[in-house]
mmCIF file of C-alpha atoms and ligand atoms in Angstrom:
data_model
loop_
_atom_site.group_PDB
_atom_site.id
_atom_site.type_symbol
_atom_site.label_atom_id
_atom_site.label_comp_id
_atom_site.label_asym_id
_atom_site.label_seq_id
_atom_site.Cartn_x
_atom_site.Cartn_y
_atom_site.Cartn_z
ATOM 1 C CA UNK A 41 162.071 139.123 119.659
ATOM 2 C CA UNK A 42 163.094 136.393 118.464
ATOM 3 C CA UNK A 43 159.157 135.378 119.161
ATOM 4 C CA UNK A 44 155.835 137.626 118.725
ATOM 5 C CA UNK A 45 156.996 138.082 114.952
ATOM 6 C CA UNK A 46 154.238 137.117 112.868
ATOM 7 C CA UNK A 47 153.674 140.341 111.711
ATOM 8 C CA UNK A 48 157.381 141.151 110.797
ATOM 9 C CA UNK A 49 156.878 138.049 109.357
ATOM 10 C CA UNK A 50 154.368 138.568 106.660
ATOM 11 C CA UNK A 51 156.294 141.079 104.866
ATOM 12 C CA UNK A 52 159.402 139.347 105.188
ATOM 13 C CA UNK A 53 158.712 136.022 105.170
ATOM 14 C CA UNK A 54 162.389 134.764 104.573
ATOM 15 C CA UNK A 55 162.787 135.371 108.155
ATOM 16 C CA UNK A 56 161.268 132.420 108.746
ATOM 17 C CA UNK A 57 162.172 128.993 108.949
ATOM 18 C CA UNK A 58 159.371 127.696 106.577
ATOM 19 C CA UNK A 59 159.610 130.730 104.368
ATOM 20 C CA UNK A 60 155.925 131.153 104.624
ATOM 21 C CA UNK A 61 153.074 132.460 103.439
ATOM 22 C CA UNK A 62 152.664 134.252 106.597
ATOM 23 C CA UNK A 63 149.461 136.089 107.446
ATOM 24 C CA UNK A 64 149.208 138.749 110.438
ATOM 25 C CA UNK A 65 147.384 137.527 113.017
ATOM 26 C CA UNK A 66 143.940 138.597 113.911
ATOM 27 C CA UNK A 67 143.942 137.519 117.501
ATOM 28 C CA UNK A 68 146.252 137.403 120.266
ATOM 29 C CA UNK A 69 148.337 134.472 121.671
ATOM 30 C CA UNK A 70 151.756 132.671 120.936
ATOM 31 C CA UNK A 71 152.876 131.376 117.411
ATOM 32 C CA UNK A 72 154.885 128.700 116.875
ATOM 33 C CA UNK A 73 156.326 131.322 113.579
ATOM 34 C CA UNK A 74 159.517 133.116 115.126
ATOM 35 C CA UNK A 75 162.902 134.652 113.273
ATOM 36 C CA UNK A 76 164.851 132.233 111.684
ATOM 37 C CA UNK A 77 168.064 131.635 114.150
ATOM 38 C CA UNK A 78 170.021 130.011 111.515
ATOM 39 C CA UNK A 79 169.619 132.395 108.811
ATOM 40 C CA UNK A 80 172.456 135.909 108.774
ATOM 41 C CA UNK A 81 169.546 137.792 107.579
ATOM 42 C CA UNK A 82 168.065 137.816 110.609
ATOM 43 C CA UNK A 83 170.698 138.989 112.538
ATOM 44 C CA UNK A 84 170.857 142.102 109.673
ATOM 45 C CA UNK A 85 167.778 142.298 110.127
ATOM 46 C CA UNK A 86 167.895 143.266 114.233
ATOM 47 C CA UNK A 87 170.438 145.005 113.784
ATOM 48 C CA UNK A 88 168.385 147.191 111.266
ATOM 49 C CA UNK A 89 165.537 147.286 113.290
ATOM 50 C CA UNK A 90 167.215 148.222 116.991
ATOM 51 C CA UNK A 91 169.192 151.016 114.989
ATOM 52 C CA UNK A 92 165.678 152.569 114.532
ATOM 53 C CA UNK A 93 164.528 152.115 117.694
ATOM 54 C CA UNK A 94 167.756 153.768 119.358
ATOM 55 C CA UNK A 95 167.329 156.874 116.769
ATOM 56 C CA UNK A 96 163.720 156.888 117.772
ATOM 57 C CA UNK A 97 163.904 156.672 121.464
ATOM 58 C CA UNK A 98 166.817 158.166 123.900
ATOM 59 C CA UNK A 99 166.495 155.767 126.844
ATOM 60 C CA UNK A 100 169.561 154.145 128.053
ATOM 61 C CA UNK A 101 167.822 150.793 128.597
ATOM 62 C CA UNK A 102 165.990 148.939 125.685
ATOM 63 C CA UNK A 103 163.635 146.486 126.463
ATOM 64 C CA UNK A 104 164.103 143.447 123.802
ATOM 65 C CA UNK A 105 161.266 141.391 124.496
ATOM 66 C CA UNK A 106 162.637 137.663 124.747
ATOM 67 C CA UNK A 107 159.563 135.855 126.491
ATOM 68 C CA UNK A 108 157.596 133.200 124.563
ATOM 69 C CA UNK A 109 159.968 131.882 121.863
ATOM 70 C CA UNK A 110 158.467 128.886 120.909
ATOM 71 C CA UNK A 111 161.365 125.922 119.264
ATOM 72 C CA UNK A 112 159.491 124.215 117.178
ATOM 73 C CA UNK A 113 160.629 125.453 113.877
ATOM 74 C CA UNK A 114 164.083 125.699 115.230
ATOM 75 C CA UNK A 115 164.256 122.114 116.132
ATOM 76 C CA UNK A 116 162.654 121.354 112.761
ATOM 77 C CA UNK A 117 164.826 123.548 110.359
ATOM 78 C CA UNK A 118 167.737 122.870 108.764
ATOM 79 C CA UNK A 119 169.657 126.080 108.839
ATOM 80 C CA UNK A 120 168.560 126.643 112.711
ATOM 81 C CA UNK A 121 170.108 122.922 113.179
ATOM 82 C CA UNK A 122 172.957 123.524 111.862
ATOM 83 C CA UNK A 123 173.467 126.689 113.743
ATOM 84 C CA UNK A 124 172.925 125.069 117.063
ATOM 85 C CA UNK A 125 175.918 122.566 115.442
ATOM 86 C CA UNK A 126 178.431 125.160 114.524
ATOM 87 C CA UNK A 127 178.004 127.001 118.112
ATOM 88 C CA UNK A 128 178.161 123.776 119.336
ATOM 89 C CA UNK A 129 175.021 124.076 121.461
ATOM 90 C CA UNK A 130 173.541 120.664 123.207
ATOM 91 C CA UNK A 131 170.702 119.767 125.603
ATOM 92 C CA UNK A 132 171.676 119.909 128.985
ATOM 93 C CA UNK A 133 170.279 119.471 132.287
ATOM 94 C CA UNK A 134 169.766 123.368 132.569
ATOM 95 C CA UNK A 135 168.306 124.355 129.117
ATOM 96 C CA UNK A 136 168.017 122.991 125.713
ATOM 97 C CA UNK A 137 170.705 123.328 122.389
ATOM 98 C CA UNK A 138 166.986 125.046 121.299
ATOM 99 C CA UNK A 139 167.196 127.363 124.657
ATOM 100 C CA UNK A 140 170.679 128.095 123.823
ATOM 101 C CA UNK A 141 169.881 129.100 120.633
ATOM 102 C CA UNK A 142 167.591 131.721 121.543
ATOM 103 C CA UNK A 143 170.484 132.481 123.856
ATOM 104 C CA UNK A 144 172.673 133.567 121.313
ATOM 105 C CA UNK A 145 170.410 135.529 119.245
ATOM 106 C CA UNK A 146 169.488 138.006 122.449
ATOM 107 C CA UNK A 147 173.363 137.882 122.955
ATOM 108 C CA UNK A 148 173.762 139.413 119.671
ATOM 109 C CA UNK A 149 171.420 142.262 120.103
ATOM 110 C CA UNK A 150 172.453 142.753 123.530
ATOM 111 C CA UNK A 151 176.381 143.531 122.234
ATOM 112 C CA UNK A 152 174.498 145.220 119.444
ATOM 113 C CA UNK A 153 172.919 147.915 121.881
ATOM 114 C CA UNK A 154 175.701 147.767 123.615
ATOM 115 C CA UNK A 155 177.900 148.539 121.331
ATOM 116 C CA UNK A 156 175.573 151.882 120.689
ATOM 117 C CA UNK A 157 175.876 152.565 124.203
ATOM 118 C CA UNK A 158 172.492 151.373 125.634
ATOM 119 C CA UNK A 159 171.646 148.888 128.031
ATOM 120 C CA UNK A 160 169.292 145.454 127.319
ATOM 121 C CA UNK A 161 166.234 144.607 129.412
ATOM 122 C CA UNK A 162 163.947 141.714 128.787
ATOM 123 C CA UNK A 163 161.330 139.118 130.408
ATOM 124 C CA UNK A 164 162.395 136.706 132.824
ATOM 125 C CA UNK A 165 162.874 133.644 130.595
ATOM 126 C CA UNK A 166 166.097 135.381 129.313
ATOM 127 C CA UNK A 167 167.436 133.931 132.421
ATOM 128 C CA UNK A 168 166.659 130.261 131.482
ATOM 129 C CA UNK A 169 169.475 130.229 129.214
ATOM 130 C CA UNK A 170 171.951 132.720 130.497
ATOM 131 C CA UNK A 171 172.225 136.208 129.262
ATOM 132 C CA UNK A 172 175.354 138.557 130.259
ATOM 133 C CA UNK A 173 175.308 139.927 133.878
ATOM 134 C CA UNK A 174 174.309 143.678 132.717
ATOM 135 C CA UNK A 175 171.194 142.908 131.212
ATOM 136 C CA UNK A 176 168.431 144.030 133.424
ATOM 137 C CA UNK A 177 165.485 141.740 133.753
ATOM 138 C CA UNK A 178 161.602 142.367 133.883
ATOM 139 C CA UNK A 179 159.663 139.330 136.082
ATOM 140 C CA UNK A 180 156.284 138.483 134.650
ATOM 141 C CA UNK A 181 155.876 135.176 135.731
ATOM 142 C CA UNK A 182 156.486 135.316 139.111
ATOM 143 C CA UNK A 183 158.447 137.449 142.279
ATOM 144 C CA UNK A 184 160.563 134.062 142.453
ATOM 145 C CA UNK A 185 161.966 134.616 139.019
ATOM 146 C CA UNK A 186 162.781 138.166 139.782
ATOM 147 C CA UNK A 187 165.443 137.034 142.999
ATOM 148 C CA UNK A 188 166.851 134.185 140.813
ATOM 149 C CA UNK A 189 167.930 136.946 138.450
ATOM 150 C CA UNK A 190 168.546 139.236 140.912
ATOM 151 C CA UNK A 191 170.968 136.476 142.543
ATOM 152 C CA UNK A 192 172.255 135.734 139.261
ATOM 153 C CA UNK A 193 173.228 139.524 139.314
ATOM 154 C CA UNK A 194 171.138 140.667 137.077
ATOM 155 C CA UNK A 195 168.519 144.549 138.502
ATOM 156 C CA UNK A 196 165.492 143.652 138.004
ATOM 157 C CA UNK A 197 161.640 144.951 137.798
ATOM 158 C CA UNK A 198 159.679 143.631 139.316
ATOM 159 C CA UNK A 199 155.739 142.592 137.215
ATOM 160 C CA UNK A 200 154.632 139.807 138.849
ATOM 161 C CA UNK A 201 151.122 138.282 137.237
ATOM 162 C CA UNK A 202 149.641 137.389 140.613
ATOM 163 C CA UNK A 203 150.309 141.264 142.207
ATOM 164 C CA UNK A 204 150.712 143.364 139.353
ATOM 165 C CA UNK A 205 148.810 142.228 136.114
ATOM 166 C CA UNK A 206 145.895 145.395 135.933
ATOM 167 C CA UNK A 207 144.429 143.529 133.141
ATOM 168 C CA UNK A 208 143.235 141.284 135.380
ATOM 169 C CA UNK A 209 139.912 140.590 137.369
ATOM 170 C CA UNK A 210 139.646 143.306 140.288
ATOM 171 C CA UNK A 211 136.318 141.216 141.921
ATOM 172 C CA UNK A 212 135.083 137.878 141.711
ATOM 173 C CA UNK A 213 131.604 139.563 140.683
ATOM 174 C CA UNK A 214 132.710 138.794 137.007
ATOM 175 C CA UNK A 215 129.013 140.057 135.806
ATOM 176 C CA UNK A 216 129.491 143.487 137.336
ATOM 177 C CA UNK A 217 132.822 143.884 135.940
ATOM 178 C CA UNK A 218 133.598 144.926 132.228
ATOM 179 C CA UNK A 219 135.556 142.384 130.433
ATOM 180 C CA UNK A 220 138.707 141.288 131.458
ATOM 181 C CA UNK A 221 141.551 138.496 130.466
ATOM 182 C CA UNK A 222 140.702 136.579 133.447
ATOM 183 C CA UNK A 223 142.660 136.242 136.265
ATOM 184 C CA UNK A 224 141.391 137.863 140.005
ATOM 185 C CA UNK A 225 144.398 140.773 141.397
ATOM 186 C CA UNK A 226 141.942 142.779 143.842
ATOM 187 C CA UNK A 227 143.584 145.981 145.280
ATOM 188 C CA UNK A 228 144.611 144.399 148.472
ATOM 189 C CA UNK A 229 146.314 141.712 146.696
ATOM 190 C CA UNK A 230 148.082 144.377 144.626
ATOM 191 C CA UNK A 231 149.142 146.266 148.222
ATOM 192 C CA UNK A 232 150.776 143.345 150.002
ATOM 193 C CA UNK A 233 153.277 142.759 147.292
ATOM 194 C CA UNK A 234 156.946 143.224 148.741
ATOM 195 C CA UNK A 235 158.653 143.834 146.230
ATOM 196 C CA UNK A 236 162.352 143.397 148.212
ATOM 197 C CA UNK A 237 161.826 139.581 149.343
ATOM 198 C CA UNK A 238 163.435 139.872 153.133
ATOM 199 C CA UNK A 239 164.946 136.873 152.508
ATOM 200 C CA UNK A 240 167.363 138.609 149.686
ATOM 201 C CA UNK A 241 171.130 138.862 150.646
ATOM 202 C CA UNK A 242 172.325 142.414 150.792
ATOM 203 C CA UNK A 243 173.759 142.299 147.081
ATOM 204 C CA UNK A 244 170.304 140.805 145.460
ATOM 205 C CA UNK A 245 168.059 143.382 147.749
ATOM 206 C CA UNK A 246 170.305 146.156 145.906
ATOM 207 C CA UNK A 247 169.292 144.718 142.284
ATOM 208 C CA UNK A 248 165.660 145.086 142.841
ATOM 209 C CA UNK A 249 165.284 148.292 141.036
ATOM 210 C CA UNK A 250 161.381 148.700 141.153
ATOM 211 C CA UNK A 251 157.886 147.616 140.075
ATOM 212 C CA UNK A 252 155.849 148.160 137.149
ATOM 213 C CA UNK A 253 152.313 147.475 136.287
ATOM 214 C CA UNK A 254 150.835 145.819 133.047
ATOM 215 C CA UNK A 255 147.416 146.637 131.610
ATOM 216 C CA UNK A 256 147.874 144.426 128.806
ATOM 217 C CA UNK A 257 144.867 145.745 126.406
ATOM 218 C CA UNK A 258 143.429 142.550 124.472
ATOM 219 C CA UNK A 259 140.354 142.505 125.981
ATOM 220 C CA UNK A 260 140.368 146.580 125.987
ATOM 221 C CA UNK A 261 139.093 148.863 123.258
ATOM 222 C CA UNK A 262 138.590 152.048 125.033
ATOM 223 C CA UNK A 263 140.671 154.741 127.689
ATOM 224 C CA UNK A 264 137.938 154.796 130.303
ATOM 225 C CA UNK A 265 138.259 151.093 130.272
ATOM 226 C CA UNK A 266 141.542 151.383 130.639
ATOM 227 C CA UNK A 267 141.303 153.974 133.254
ATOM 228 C CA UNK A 268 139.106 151.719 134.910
ATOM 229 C CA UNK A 269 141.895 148.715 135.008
ATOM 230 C CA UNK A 270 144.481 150.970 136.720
ATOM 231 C CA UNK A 271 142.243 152.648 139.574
ATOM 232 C CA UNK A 272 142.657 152.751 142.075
ATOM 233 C CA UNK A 273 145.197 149.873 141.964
ATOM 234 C CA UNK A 274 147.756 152.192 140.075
ATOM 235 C CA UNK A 275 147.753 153.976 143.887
ATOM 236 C CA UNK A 276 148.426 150.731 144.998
ATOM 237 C CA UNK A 277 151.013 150.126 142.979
ATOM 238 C CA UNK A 278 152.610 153.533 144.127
ATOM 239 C CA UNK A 279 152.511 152.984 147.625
ATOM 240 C CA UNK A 280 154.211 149.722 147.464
ATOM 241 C CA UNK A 281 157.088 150.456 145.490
ATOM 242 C CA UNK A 282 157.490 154.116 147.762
ATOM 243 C CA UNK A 283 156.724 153.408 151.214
ATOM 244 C CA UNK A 284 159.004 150.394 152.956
ATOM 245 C CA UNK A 285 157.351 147.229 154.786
ATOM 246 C CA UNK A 286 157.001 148.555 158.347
ATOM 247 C CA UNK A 287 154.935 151.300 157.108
ATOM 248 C CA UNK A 288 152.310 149.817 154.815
ATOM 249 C CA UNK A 289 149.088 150.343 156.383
ATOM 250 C CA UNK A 290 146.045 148.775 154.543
ATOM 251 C CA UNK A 291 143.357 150.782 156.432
ATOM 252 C CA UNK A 292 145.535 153.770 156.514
ATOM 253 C CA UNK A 293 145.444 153.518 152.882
ATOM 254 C CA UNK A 294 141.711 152.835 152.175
ATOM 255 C CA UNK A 295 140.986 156.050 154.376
ATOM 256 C CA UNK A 296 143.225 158.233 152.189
ATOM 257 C CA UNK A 297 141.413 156.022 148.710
ATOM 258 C CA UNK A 298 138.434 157.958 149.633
ATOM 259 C CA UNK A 299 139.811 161.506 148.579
ATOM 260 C CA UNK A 300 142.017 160.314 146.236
ATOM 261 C CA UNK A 301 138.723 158.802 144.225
ATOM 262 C CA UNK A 302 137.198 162.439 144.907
ATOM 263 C CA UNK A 303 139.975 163.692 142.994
ATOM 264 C CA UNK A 304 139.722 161.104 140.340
ATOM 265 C CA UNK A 305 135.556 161.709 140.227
ATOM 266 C CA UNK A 306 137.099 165.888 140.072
ATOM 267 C CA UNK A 307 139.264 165.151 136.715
ATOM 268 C CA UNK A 308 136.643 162.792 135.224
ATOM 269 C CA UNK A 309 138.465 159.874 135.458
ATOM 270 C CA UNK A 310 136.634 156.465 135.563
ATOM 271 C CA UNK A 311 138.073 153.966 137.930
ATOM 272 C CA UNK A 312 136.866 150.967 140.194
ATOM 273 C CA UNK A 313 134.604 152.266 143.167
ATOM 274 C CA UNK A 314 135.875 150.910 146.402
ATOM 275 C CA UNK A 315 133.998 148.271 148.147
ATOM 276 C CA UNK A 316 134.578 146.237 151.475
ATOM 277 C CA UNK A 317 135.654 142.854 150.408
ATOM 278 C CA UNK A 318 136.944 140.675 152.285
ATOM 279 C CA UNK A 319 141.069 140.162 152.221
ATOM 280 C CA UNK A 320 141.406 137.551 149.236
ATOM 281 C CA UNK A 321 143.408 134.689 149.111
ATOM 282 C CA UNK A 322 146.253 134.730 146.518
ATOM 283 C CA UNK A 323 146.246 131.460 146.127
ATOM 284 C CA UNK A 324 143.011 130.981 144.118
ATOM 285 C CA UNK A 325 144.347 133.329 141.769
ATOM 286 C CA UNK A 326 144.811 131.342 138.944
ATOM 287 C CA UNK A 327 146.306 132.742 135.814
ATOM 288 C CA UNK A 328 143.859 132.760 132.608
HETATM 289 ZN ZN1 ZN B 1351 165.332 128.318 111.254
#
């Protein structure tokens, strides 16, 4: 939230700033229909929904979402105008009154949760227009994003696209491949991400918290294919986040990939078979 809301949309469509029709989507990508900023329903409304989702789930940190916002309807509507009035938000240098906005409507759910006693988490661009030092931080976009937060103060996960996107391409062999989003995040790529940047001051290095993987499932229908996107890279993934710099080992861990894919041929999993491709370049990995 306050984005990917099309479907909450449909059913309540004076959430939005048109007021609709709105009609669930039957693909994926980014509409420019998000909650209404301007309207106190919508703030009800969160605070509604995150109730649920704090009886439903005991985790101390909630992850709100916050990437992909689009402000076109905000900069359009009258109630979301004069919202960014009464706060008194403008354009600046940094972000946009539009930015700021958004801002204020992940400020309210953060209190919200915290006022239950739980802790907010969300994707990078909560950090383009400032969000309260506890929130902890998820970077998608980019290891970069994750030590301006972490600088900012903010612990952070780390989900870089270019390392850590298991949706993606693991071979440039497209046609021997099954169907991906695009994108090319072999297993060695995945194994030389650093996580803790050595260029961090103490303080930041302490706020990286760890690494996750996503296997965003678009392009996915089934759990072998899923299986498929995660290994062996998901061992990948475990190494880096586990063992520090000085002892990554790339050969040491292909020789001990050859078991482990025993094991995974022994429980029936279905995963990538290794191969002996050369080291790829992360800079031709362009995102889909
Ligand atoms: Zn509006």
């Amino acid at each position: 939230m306050p984005g990917h809301m099309v479907a909450a949309l449909s059913v309540y469509p004076e959430l939005g700033c048109t007021g609709g029709p709105y009609e669930v989507w039957r693909r994926w990508g980014i509409s420019d229909d998000v909650l209404c900023a301007g309207n106190d329903s919508t703030y009800a409304f969160l605070d509604d929904v995150f109730s649920e989702i704090i009886d439903l789930f005991p985790s101390e940190v909630i992850h709100l979402g916050g990437d992909e916002c689009p402000k076109d309807r905000w900069n359009d509507c009258p109630k979301c105008l004069a919202k960014m009035k009464e706060l008194g938000l403008k354009d600046d240098k940094g972000s946009s009154a539009a930015e700021k906005l958004q801002s204020h409507v992940t400020a309210h759910v953060i209190d919200f949760l915290a006022s239950r006693g739980r802790r907010a988490m969300g994707w990078d661009e909560l950090i383009d227009g400032g969000v309260p030092a506890g929130t902890m931080i998820m970077a998608w976009q980019g290891a970069d994003r994750g030590n301006q937060a972490a600088a900012l103060g903010h612990d952070v996960v780390m989900v870089p696209t270019k390392y850590l996107y298991f949706d993606y391409y693991q071979s440039r062999d497209r046609d021997n491949e099954p169907l991906a989003i695009g994108g090319f995040v072999p297993l060695d790529l995945t194994y030389s991400f650093e996580p803790c940047d050595s260029t961090l001051t103490p303080d930041a290095a302490s706020r990286i918290r760890g690494v996750q993987a996503n296997v965003w499932t678009e392009y996915i229908t089934t759990f072998p294919h899923v299986q498929y996107m995660l290994l062996p890279r998901l061992a990948a993934l475990s190494e880096l986040q586990w063992v520090s710099p000085d002892q990554k080992d790339y050969p040491r861990f292909l020789a001990s990939l050859v078991r482990l894919t025993r094991l995974y041929s022994a429980f029936g999993y279905n995963f990538r078979p290794l191969d002996d491709s050369p080291a790829s370049n992360p800079d031709n990995n362009t995102n889909p």
